[in-house]
JSON list of C-alpha atoms in Angstrom, two decimals:
[
{"chain": "A", "resi": 1, "resn": "MET", "atom": "CA", "xyz": [70.01, 108.20, 105.49]},
{"chain": "A", "resi": 2, "resn": "THR", "atom": "CA", "xyz": [70.87, 104.57, 104.83]},
{"chain": "A", "resi": 3, "resn": "ALA", "atom": "CA", "xyz": [73.88, 102.94, 106.43]},
{"chain": "A", "resi": 4, "resn": "LYS", "atom": "CA", "xyz": [76.92, 102.67, 104.23]},
{"chain": "A", "resi": 5, "resn": "ARG", "atom": "CA", "xyz": [77.85, 99.32, 102.77]},
{"chain": "A", "resi": 6, "resn": "ILE", "atom": "CA", "xyz": [81.50, 98.87, 103.67]},
{"chain": "A", "resi": 7, "resn": "GLY", "atom": "CA", "xyz": [84.08, 96.77, 101.90]},
{"chain": "A", "resi": 8, "resn": "LEU", "atom": "CA", "xyz": [86.98, 95.58, 104.04]},
{"chain": "A", "resi": 9, "resn": "TYR", "atom": "CA", "xyz": [90.08, 95.13, 101.89]},
{"chain": "A", "resi": 10, "resn": "GLY", "atom": "CA", "xyz": [92.86, 93.53, 103.89]},
{"chain": "A", "resi": 11, "resn": "GLY", "atom": "CA", "xyz": [96.41, 92.64, 102.97]},
{"chain": "A", "resi": 12, "resn": "SER", "atom": "CA", "xyz": [100.03, 93.37, 103.67]},
{"chain": "A", "resi": 13, "resn": "PHE", "atom": "CA", "xyz": [100.10, 96.39, 101.33]},
{"chain": "A", "resi": 14, "resn": "ASP", "atom": "CA", "xyz": [103.88, 96.07, 101.35]},
{"chain": "A", "resi": 15, "resn": "PRO", "atom": "CA", "xyz": [103.76, 98.43, 99.44]},
{"chain": "A", "resi": 16, "resn": "VAL", "atom": "CA", "xyz": [100.29, 99.47, 98.27]},
{"chain": "A", "resi": 17, "resn": "HIS", "atom": "CA", "xyz": [100.32, 99.67, 94.45]},
{"chain": "A", "resi": 18, "resn": "LEU", "atom": "CA", "xyz": [98.12, 100.58, 91.49]},
{"chain": "A", "resi": 19, "resn": "GLY", "atom": "CA", "xyz": [96.74, 97.04, 91.23]},
{"chain": "A", "resi": 20, "resn": "HIS", "atom": "CA", "xyz": [95.28, 97.32, 94.74]},
{"chain": "A", "resi": 21, "resn": "ILE", "atom": "CA", "xyz": [93.71, 100.67, 93.93]},
{"chain": "A", "resi": 22, "resn": "ASN", "atom": "CA", "xyz": [92.39, 99.44, 90.57]},
{"chain": "A", "resi": 23, "resn": "LEU", "atom": "CA", "xyz": [90.55, 96.56, 92.28]},
{"chain": "A", "resi": 24, "resn": "ALA", "atom": "CA", "xyz": [88.96, 98.90, 94.83]},
{"chain": "A", "resi": 25, "resn": "VAL", "atom": "CA", "xyz": [87.91, 101.54, 92.30]},
{"chain": "A", "resi": 26, "resn": "ARG", "atom": "CA", "xyz": [86.37, 98.94, 89.97]},
{"chain": "A", "resi": 27, "resn": "ILE", "atom": "CA", "xyz": [84.36, 97.42, 92.84]},
{"chain": "A", "resi": 28, "resn": "LEU", "atom": "CA", "xyz": [83.12, 100.88, 93.89]},
{"chain": "A", "resi": 29, "resn": "GLU", "atom": "CA", "xyz": [82.16, 101.65, 90.28]},
{"chain": "A", "resi": 30, "resn": "LYS", "atom": "CA", "xyz": [80.08, 98.45, 90.15]},
{"chain": "A", "resi": 31, "resn": "GLY", "atom": "CA", "xyz": [78.09, 99.75, 93.14]},
{"chain": "A", "resi": 32, "resn": "LEU", "atom": "CA", "xyz": [78.81, 96.69, 95.28]},
{"chain": "A", "resi": 33, "resn": "VAL", "atom": "CA", "xyz": [79.83, 98.81, 98.30]},
{"chain": "A", "resi": 34, "resn": "ASP", "atom": "CA", "xyz": [79.75, 102.52, 99.16]},
{"chain": "A", "resi": 35, "resn": "LYS", "atom": "CA", "xyz": [83.13, 102.74, 100.85]},
{"chain": "A", "resi": 36, "resn": "ILE", "atom": "CA", "xyz": [86.28, 100.58, 101.02]},
{"chain": "A", "resi": 37, "resn": "LEU", "atom": "CA", "xyz": [88.56, 100.39, 104.04]},
{"chain": "A", "resi": 38, "resn": "PHE", "atom": "CA", "xyz": [92.13, 99.31, 103.24]},
{"chain": "A", "resi": 39, "resn": "CYS", "atom": "CA", "xyz": [93.24, 97.42, 106.34]},
{"chain": "A", "resi": 40, "resn": "PRO", "atom": "CA", "xyz": [96.92, 96.46, 106.53]},
{"chain": "A", "resi": 41, "resn": "ALA", "atom": "CA", "xyz": [97.57, 93.26, 108.48]},
{"chain": "A", "resi": 42, "resn": "HIS", "atom": "CA", "xyz": [100.03, 93.47, 111.35]},
{"chain": "A", "resi": 43, "resn": "VAL", "atom": "CA", "xyz": [101.28, 90.00, 110.45]},
{"chain": "A", "resi": 44, "resn": "SER", "atom": "CA", "xyz": [99.08, 87.62, 108.50]},
{"chain": "A", "resi": 45, "resn": "PRO", "atom": "CA", "xyz": [98.85, 84.14, 110.08]},
{"chain": "A", "resi": 46, "resn": "THR", "atom": "CA", "xyz": [99.21, 82.63, 106.60]},
{"chain": "A", "resi": 47, "resn": "LYS", "atom": "CA", "xyz": [102.45, 84.57, 106.04]},
{"chain": "A", "resi": 48, "resn": "GLY", "atom": "CA", "xyz": [104.00, 84.08, 109.47]},
{"chain": "A", "resi": 49, "resn": "GLU", "atom": "CA", "xyz": [107.27, 82.83, 107.99]},
{"chain": "A", "resi": 50, "resn": "THR", "atom": "CA", "xyz": [107.57, 85.92, 105.80]},
{"chain": "A", "resi": 51, "resn": "PRO", "atom": "CA", "xyz": [106.35, 88.99, 107.71]},
{"chain": "A", "resi": 52, "resn": "PRO", "atom": "CA", "xyz": [106.02, 92.30, 105.83]},
{"chain": "A", "resi": 53, "resn": "ALA", "atom": "CA", "xyz": [109.30, 94.01, 104.98]},
{"chain": "A", "resi": 54, "resn": "ALA", "atom": "CA", "xyz": [107.98, 97.46, 105.95]},
{"chain": "A", "resi": 55, "resn": "GLU", "atom": "CA", "xyz": [106.94, 98.30, 109.50]},
{"chain": "A", "resi": 56, "resn": "PRO", "atom": "CA", "xyz": [103.18, 98.72, 110.11]},
{"chain": "A", "resi": 57, "resn": "LYS", "atom": "CA", "xyz": [103.49, 102.51, 110.53]},
{"chain": "A", "resi": 58, "resn": "HIS", "atom": "CA", "xyz": [105.19, 102.84, 107.13]},
{"chain": "A", "resi": 59, "resn": "ARG", "atom": "CA", "xyz": [102.57, 100.67, 105.41]},
{"chain": "A", "resi": 60, "resn": "MET", "atom": "CA", "xyz": [99.84, 102.79, 107.00]},
{"chain": "A", "resi": 61, "resn": "ASN", "atom": "CA", "xyz": [101.55, 106.02, 105.94]},
{"chain": "A", "resi": 62, "resn": "MET", "atom": "CA", "xyz": [101.90, 104.72, 102.37]},
{"chain": "A", "resi": 63, "resn": "LEU", "atom": "CA", "xyz": [98.19, 103.85, 102.34]},
{"chain": "A", "resi": 64, "resn": "GLN", "atom": "CA", "xyz": [97.27, 107.33, 103.55]},
{"chain": "A", "resi": 65, "resn": "LEU", "atom": "CA", "xyz": [99.31, 108.89, 100.76]},
{"chain": "A", "resi": 66, "resn": "ALA", "atom": "CA", "xyz": [97.99, 106.48, 98.12]},
{"chain": "A", "resi": 67, "resn": "LEU", "atom": "CA", "xyz": [94.33, 106.93, 99.05]},
{"chain": "A", "resi": 68, "resn": "GLU", "atom": "CA", "xyz": [94.12, 110.65, 99.80]},
{"chain": "A", "resi": 69, "resn": "ASP", "atom": "CA", "xyz": [92.83, 111.43, 96.30]},
{"chain": "A", "resi": 70, "resn": "VAL", "atom": "CA", "xyz": [90.87, 108.19, 95.72]},
{"chain": "A", "resi": 71, "resn": "PRO", "atom": "CA", "xyz": [87.15, 108.75, 96.41]},
{"chain": "A", "resi": 72, "resn": "GLY", "atom": "CA", "xyz": [85.44, 106.16, 98.59]},
{"chain": "A", "resi": 73, "resn": "CYS", "atom": "CA", "xyz": [88.68, 104.61, 99.86]},
{"chain": "A", "resi": 74, "resn": "ASP", "atom": "CA", "xyz": [90.23, 105.11, 103.28]},
{"chain": "A", "resi": 75, "resn": "PRO", "atom": "CA", "xyz": [93.01, 103.46, 105.30]},
{"chain": "A", "resi": 76, "resn": "TYR", "atom": "CA", "xyz": [91.91, 101.60, 108.44]},
{"chain": "A", "resi": 77, "resn": "ASP", "atom": "CA", "xyz": [94.33, 100.69, 111.25]},
{"chain": "A", "resi": 78, "resn": "GLY", "atom": "CA", "xyz": [92.13, 98.08, 112.94]},
{"chain": "A", "resi": 79, "resn": "GLU", "atom": "CA", "xyz": [94.67, 95.26, 112.60]},
{"chain": "A", "resi": 80, "resn": "ILE", "atom": "CA", "xyz": [97.97, 97.09, 113.06]},
{"chain": "A", "resi": 81, "resn": "SER", "atom": "CA", "xyz": [96.63, 98.63, 116.27]},
{"chain": "A", "resi": 82, "resn": "ARG", "atom": "CA", "xyz": [96.27, 95.12, 117.78]},
{"chain": "A", "resi": 83, "resn": "PRO", "atom": "CA", "xyz": [99.10, 92.71, 118.61]},
{"chain": "A", "resi": 84, "resn": "PRO", "atom": "CA", "xyz": [99.84, 90.16, 115.86]},
{"chain": "A", "resi": 85, "resn": "PRO", "atom": "CA", "xyz": [98.76, 87.90, 114.32]},
{"chain": "A", "resi": 86, "resn": "SER", "atom": "CA", "xyz": [95.91, 89.59, 112.44]},
{"chain": "A", "resi": 87, "resn": "TYR", "atom": "CA", "xyz": [92.66, 87.67, 112.04]},
{"chain": "A", "resi": 88, "resn": "THR", "atom": "CA", "xyz": [90.08, 89.09, 109.66]},
{"chain": "A", "resi": 89, "resn": "ILE", "atom": "CA", "xyz": [87.19, 87.71, 111.73]},
{"chain": "A", "resi": 90, "resn": "ASP", "atom": "CA", "xyz": [88.27, 89.95, 114.65]},
{"chain": "A", "resi": 91, "resn": "THR", "atom": "CA", "xyz": [88.32, 92.99, 112.39]},
{"chain": "A", "resi": 92, "resn": "ILE", "atom": "CA", "xyz": [84.91, 92.22, 110.85]},
{"chain": "A", "resi": 93, "resn": "GLN", "atom": "CA", "xyz": [83.43, 91.93, 114.35]},
{"chain": "A", "resi": 94, "resn": "GLU", "atom": "CA", "xyz": [84.66, 95.48, 115.14]},
{"chain": "A", "resi": 95, "resn": "LEU", "atom": "CA", "xyz": [82.84, 97.02, 112.17]},
{"chain": "A", "resi": 96, "resn": "SER", "atom": "CA", "xyz": [79.16, 97.90, 112.16]},
{"chain": "A", "resi": 97, "resn": "GLY", "atom": "CA", "xyz": [76.67, 97.91, 109.31]},
{"chain": "A", "resi": 98, "resn": "GLU", "atom": "CA", "xyz": [76.71, 95.81, 106.17]},
{"chain": "A", "resi": 99, "resn": "VAL", "atom": "CA", "xyz": [80.26, 94.61, 105.53]},
{"chain": "A", "resi": 100, "resn": "ARG", "atom": "CA", "xyz": [81.67, 92.77, 102.53]},
{"chain": "A", "resi": 101, "resn": "LEU", "atom": "CA", "xyz": [85.12, 91.17, 102.46]},
{"chain": "A", "resi": 102, "resn": "ILE", "atom": "CA", "xyz": [87.17, 92.24, 99.43]},
{"chain": "A", "resi": 103, "resn": "VAL", "atom": "CA", "xyz": [89.99, 90.02, 98.20]},
{"chain": "A", "resi": 104, "resn": "ALA", "atom": "CA", "xyz": [91.81, 89.25, 94.97]},
{"chain": "A", "resi": 105, "resn": "GLU", "atom": "CA", "xyz": [91.35, 85.79, 93.49]},
{"chain": "A", "resi": 106, "resn": "ASP", "atom": "CA", "xyz": [94.73, 84.46, 94.68]},
{"chain": "A", "resi": 107, "resn": "THR", "atom": "CA", "xyz": [93.74, 85.18, 98.30]},
{"chain": "A", "resi": 108, "resn": "ALA", "atom": "CA", "xyz": [90.42, 83.33, 97.95]},
{"chain": "A", "resi": 109, "resn": "TYR", "atom": "CA", "xyz": [92.22, 80.11, 96.98]},
{"chain": "A", "resi": 110, "resn": "GLY", "atom": "CA", "xyz": [93.54, 79.94, 100.56]},
{"chain": "A", "resi": 111, "resn": "PHE", "atom": "CA", "xyz": [90.24, 80.64, 102.37]},
{"chain": "A", "resi": 112, "resn": "ASN", "atom": "CA", "xyz": [90.20, 77.16, 103.93]},
{"chain": "A", "resi": 113, "resn": "GLN", "atom": "CA", "xyz": [93.26, 78.18, 106.01]},
{"chain": "A", "resi": 114, "resn": "TRP", "atom": "CA", "xyz": [91.54, 81.23, 107.53]},
{"chain": "A", "resi": 115, "resn": "LYS", "atom": "CA", "xyz": [90.33, 81.37, 111.13]},
{"chain": "A", "resi": 116, "resn": "GLU", "atom": "CA", "xyz": [86.57, 80.73, 111.45]},
{"chain": "A", "resi": 117, "resn": "ILE", "atom": "CA", "xyz": [86.11, 81.13, 107.69]},
{"chain": "A", "resi": 118, "resn": "ASP", "atom": "CA", "xyz": [82.50, 79.86, 107.61]},
{"chain": "A", "resi": 119, "resn": "GLN", "atom": "CA", "xyz": [81.42, 82.43, 110.21]},
{"chain": "A", "resi": 120, "resn": "LEU", "atom": "CA", "xyz": [83.52, 85.14, 108.55]},
{"chain": "A", "resi": 121, "resn": "LEU", "atom": "CA", "xyz": [81.99, 84.62, 105.09]},
{"chain": "A", "resi": 122, "resn": "GLY", "atom": "CA", "xyz": [78.53, 84.55, 106.68]},
{"chain": "A", "resi": 123, "resn": "MET", "atom": "CA", "xyz": [79.14, 87.91, 108.37]},
{"chain": "A", "resi": 124, "resn": "ALA", "atom": "CA", "xyz": [80.94, 89.52, 105.42]},
{"chain": "A", "resi": 125, "resn": "PRO", "atom": "CA", "xyz": [80.10, 87.87, 102.09]},
{"chain": "A", "resi": 126, "resn": "PRO", "atom": "CA", "xyz": [83.14, 88.07, 99.81]},
{"chain": "A", "resi": 127, "resn": "ILE", "atom": "CA", "xyz": [83.66, 90.16, 96.73]},
{"chain": "A", "resi": 128, "resn": "ILE", "atom": "CA", "xyz": [86.47, 88.48, 94.81]},
{"chain": "A", "resi": 129, "resn": "GLY", "atom": "CA", "xyz": [88.21, 90.41, 92.07]},
{"chain": "A", "resi": 130, "resn": "VAL", "atom": "CA", "xyz": [88.99, 88.02, 89.23]},
{"chain": "A", "resi": 131, "resn": "ARG", "atom": "CA", "xyz": [91.47, 89.11, 86.59]},
{"chain": "A", "resi": 132, "resn": "HIS", "atom": "CA", "xyz": [91.85, 86.06, 84.35]},
{"chain": "A", "resi": 133, "resn": "GLY", "atom": "CA", "xyz": [88.95, 83.77, 85.26]},
{"chain": "A", "resi": 134, "resn": "PHE", "atom": "CA", "xyz": [88.95, 81.79, 88.47]},
{"chain": "A", "resi": 135, "resn": "ASN", "atom": "CA", "xyz": [91.02, 78.60, 88.50]},
{"chain": "A", "resi": 136, "resn": "LYS", "atom": "CA", "xyz": [88.37, 75.82, 88.47]},
{"chain": "A", "resi": 137, "resn": "GLU", "atom": "CA", "xyz": [90.75, 73.26, 89.93]},
{"chain": "A", "resi": 138, "resn": "LYS", "atom": "CA", "xyz": [91.58, 75.47, 92.92]},
{"chain": "A", "resi": 139, "resn": "LEU", "atom": "CA", "xyz": [87.92, 76.44, 93.27]},
{"chain": "A", "resi": 140, "resn": "ASN", "atom": "CA", "xyz": [86.83, 72.79, 93.36]},
{"chain": "A", "resi": 141, "resn": "ALA", "atom": "CA", "xyz": [89.48, 72.04, 96.02]},
{"chain": "A", "resi": 142, "resn": "LEU", "atom": "CA", "xyz": [87.70, 74.36, 98.48]},
{"chain": "A", "resi": 143, "resn": "PRO", "atom": "CA", "xyz": [85.13, 72.88, 100.88]},
{"chain": "A", "resi": 144, "resn": "LYS", "atom": "CA", "xyz": [81.65, 73.03, 99.31]},
{"chain": "A", "resi": 145, "resn": "LYS", "atom": "CA", "xyz": [80.26, 75.68, 101.69]},
{"chain": "A", "resi": 146, "resn": "ILE", "atom": "CA", "xyz": [83.22, 78.00, 101.02]},
{"chain": "A", "resi": 147, "resn": "LYS", "atom": "CA", "xyz": [83.16, 77.24, 97.29]},
{"chain": "A", "resi": 148, "resn": "LEU", "atom": "CA", "xyz": [79.52, 78.37, 97.01]},
{"chain": "A", "resi": 149, "resn": "LYS", "atom": "CA", "xyz": [80.26, 81.68, 98.78]},
{"chain": "A", "resi": 150, "resn": "VAL", "atom": "CA", "xyz": [83.30, 82.21, 96.56]},
{"chain": "A", "resi": 151, "resn": "GLU", "atom": "CA", "xyz": [81.32, 81.53, 93.39]},
{"chain": "A", "resi": 152, "resn": "ALA", "atom": "CA", "xyz": [78.61, 83.98, 94.49]},
{"chain": "A", "resi": 153, "resn": "GLY", "atom": "CA", "xyz": [81.20, 86.71, 95.06]},
{"chain": "A", "resi": 154, "resn": "LEU", "atom": "CA", "xyz": [83.22, 86.50, 91.83]},
{"chain": "A", "resi": 155, "resn": "VAL", "atom": "CA", "xyz": [83.52, 89.83, 90.01]},
{"chain": "A", "resi": 156, "resn": "GLU", "atom": "CA", "xyz": [85.44, 90.31, 86.75]},
{"chain": "A", "resi": 157, "resn": "ILE", "atom": "CA", "xyz": [88.04, 93.07, 87.02]},
{"chain": "A", "resi": 158, "resn": "PRO", "atom": "CA", "xyz": [90.28, 94.17, 84.12]},
{"chain": "A", "resi": 159, "resn": "ALA", "atom": "CA", "xyz": [93.75, 92.70, 84.56]},
{"chain": "A", "resi": 160, "resn": "MET", "atom": "CA", "xyz": [96.44, 94.84, 86.12]},
{"chain": "A", "resi": 161, "resn": "ASP", "atom": "CA", "xyz": [99.08, 92.35, 87.17]},
{"chain": "A", "resi": 162, "resn": "ILE", "atom": "CA", "xyz": [101.29, 94.07, 89.69]},
{"chain": "A", "resi": 163, "resn": "SER", "atom": "CA", "xyz": [102.85, 92.38, 92.68]},
{"chain": "A", "resi": 164, "resn": "SER", "atom": "CA", "xyz": [104.28, 93.92, 95.83]},
{"chain": "A", "resi": 165, "resn": "THR", "atom": "CA", "xyz": [107.00, 91.26, 95.75]},
{"chain": "A", "resi": 166, "resn": "GLU", "atom": "CA", "xyz": [108.06, 92.37, 92.26]},
{"chain": "A", "resi": 167, "resn": "ILE", "atom": "CA", "xyz": [108.06, 96.02, 93.36]},
{"chain": "A", "resi": 168, "resn": "ARG", "atom": "CA", "xyz": [110.29, 95.25, 96.37]},
{"chain": "A", "resi": 169, "resn": "GLU", "atom": "CA", "xyz": [112.69, 93.32, 94.11]},
{"chain": "A", "resi": 170, "resn": "ARG", "atom": "CA", "xyz": [112.78, 96.17, 91.56]},
{"chain": "A", "resi": 171, "resn": "LEU", "atom": "CA", "xyz": [113.40, 98.72, 94.32]},
{"chain": "A", "resi": 172, "resn": "THR", "atom": "CA", "xyz": [116.27, 96.61, 95.68]},
{"chain": "A", "resi": 173, "resn": "LYS", "atom": "CA", "xyz": [117.81, 96.56, 92.18]},
{"chain": "A", "resi": 174, "resn": "ARG", "atom": "CA", "xyz": [117.21, 100.33, 91.84]},
{"chain": "A", "resi": 175, "resn": "LEU", "atom": "CA", "xyz": [114.91, 99.80, 88.84]},
{"chain": "A", "resi": 176, "resn": "TYR", "atom": "CA", "xyz": [112.18, 102.25, 87.82]},
{"chain": "A", "resi": 177, "resn": "CYS", "atom": "CA", "xyz": [108.84, 101.64, 89.61]},
{"chain": "A", "resi": 178, "resn": "GLY", "atom": "CA", "xyz": [106.78, 104.71, 88.70]},
{"chain": "A", "resi": 179, "resn": "HIS", "atom": "CA", "xyz": [104.56, 102.60, 86.42]},
{"chain": "A", "resi": 180, "resn": "LEU", "atom": "CA", "xyz": [103.59, 100.32, 89.33]},
{"chain": "A", "resi": 181, "resn": "LEU", "atom": "CA", "xyz": [102.78, 102.68, 92.19]},
{"chain": "A", "resi": 182, "resn": "GLN", "atom": "CA", "xyz": [101.90, 106.30, 92.78]},
{"chain": "A", "resi": 183, "resn": "GLY", "atom": "CA", "xyz": [104.64, 108.92, 92.84]},
{"chain": "A", "resi": 184, "resn": "LYS", "atom": "CA", "xyz": [103.78, 109.98, 96.41]},
{"chain": "A", "resi": 185, "resn": "VAL", "atom": "CA", "xyz": [104.22, 106.41, 97.63]},
{"chain": "A", "resi": 186, "resn": "LEU", "atom": "CA", "xyz": [107.46, 105.98, 95.69]},
{"chain": "A", "resi": 187, "resn": "ASP", "atom": "CA", "xyz": [108.81, 109.25, 97.14]},
{"chain": "A", "resi": 188, "resn": "TYR", "atom": "CA", "xyz": [107.89, 108.09, 100.65]},
{"chain": "A", "resi": 189, "resn": "ILE", "atom": "CA", "xyz": [109.69, 104.77, 100.09]},
{"chain": "A", "resi": 190, "resn": "HIS", "atom": "CA", "xyz": [112.86, 106.56, 98.94]},
{"chain": "A", "resi": 191, "resn": "GLN", "atom": "CA", "xyz": [112.73, 109.22, 101.67]},
{"chain": "A", "resi": 192, "resn": "ASN", "atom": "CA", "xyz": [112.41, 106.56, 104.39]},
{"chain": "A", "resi": 193, "resn": "THR", "atom": "CA", "xyz": [114.72, 103.96, 102.79]},
{"chain": "A", "resi": 194, "resn": "ILE", "atom": "CA", "xyz": [112.09, 101.26, 103.28]},
{"chain": "A", "resi": 195, "resn": "TYR", "atom": "CA", "xyz": [113.09, 98.57, 100.79]}
]
């Protein structure tokens, strides 16, 4: 039996929503990886000023609920089980086999701020979900070595523009959110008064 090709999909997942799941399912359907691990960051170093609103345990519980019926996708607690901040390079080094880094296009624009990014992209070549075509100006602003890896990993994904920030704002205003995230996750949010 061949080793599974794993996609590591990191983020705050504050909360996990249908856009996150859409990206993962589309990448699986393209056969780029065999399994995707959703790995919530404890606290991202690039978001140190604005840590996640929900505690790590709640974000992990929401991921478990969201992914229980999604084939090929599992939650992974590698980063929330370590003290913050969360560095993707540390997580990649914990995994064995062929690993690919999965990110949405907006995350890739900030790759030059990541810890040991050259080594990271060498160990886990990126798969970058692009919804509207990659911004050439932002792409050209990346260092050449990173830019080449980004270009090689671009994958067109049908647009599903949903933002966790928007969901948190809608929840605060008591607006309907059932079109943005799964019912199980929404129920969990309400039952635990998270946002």
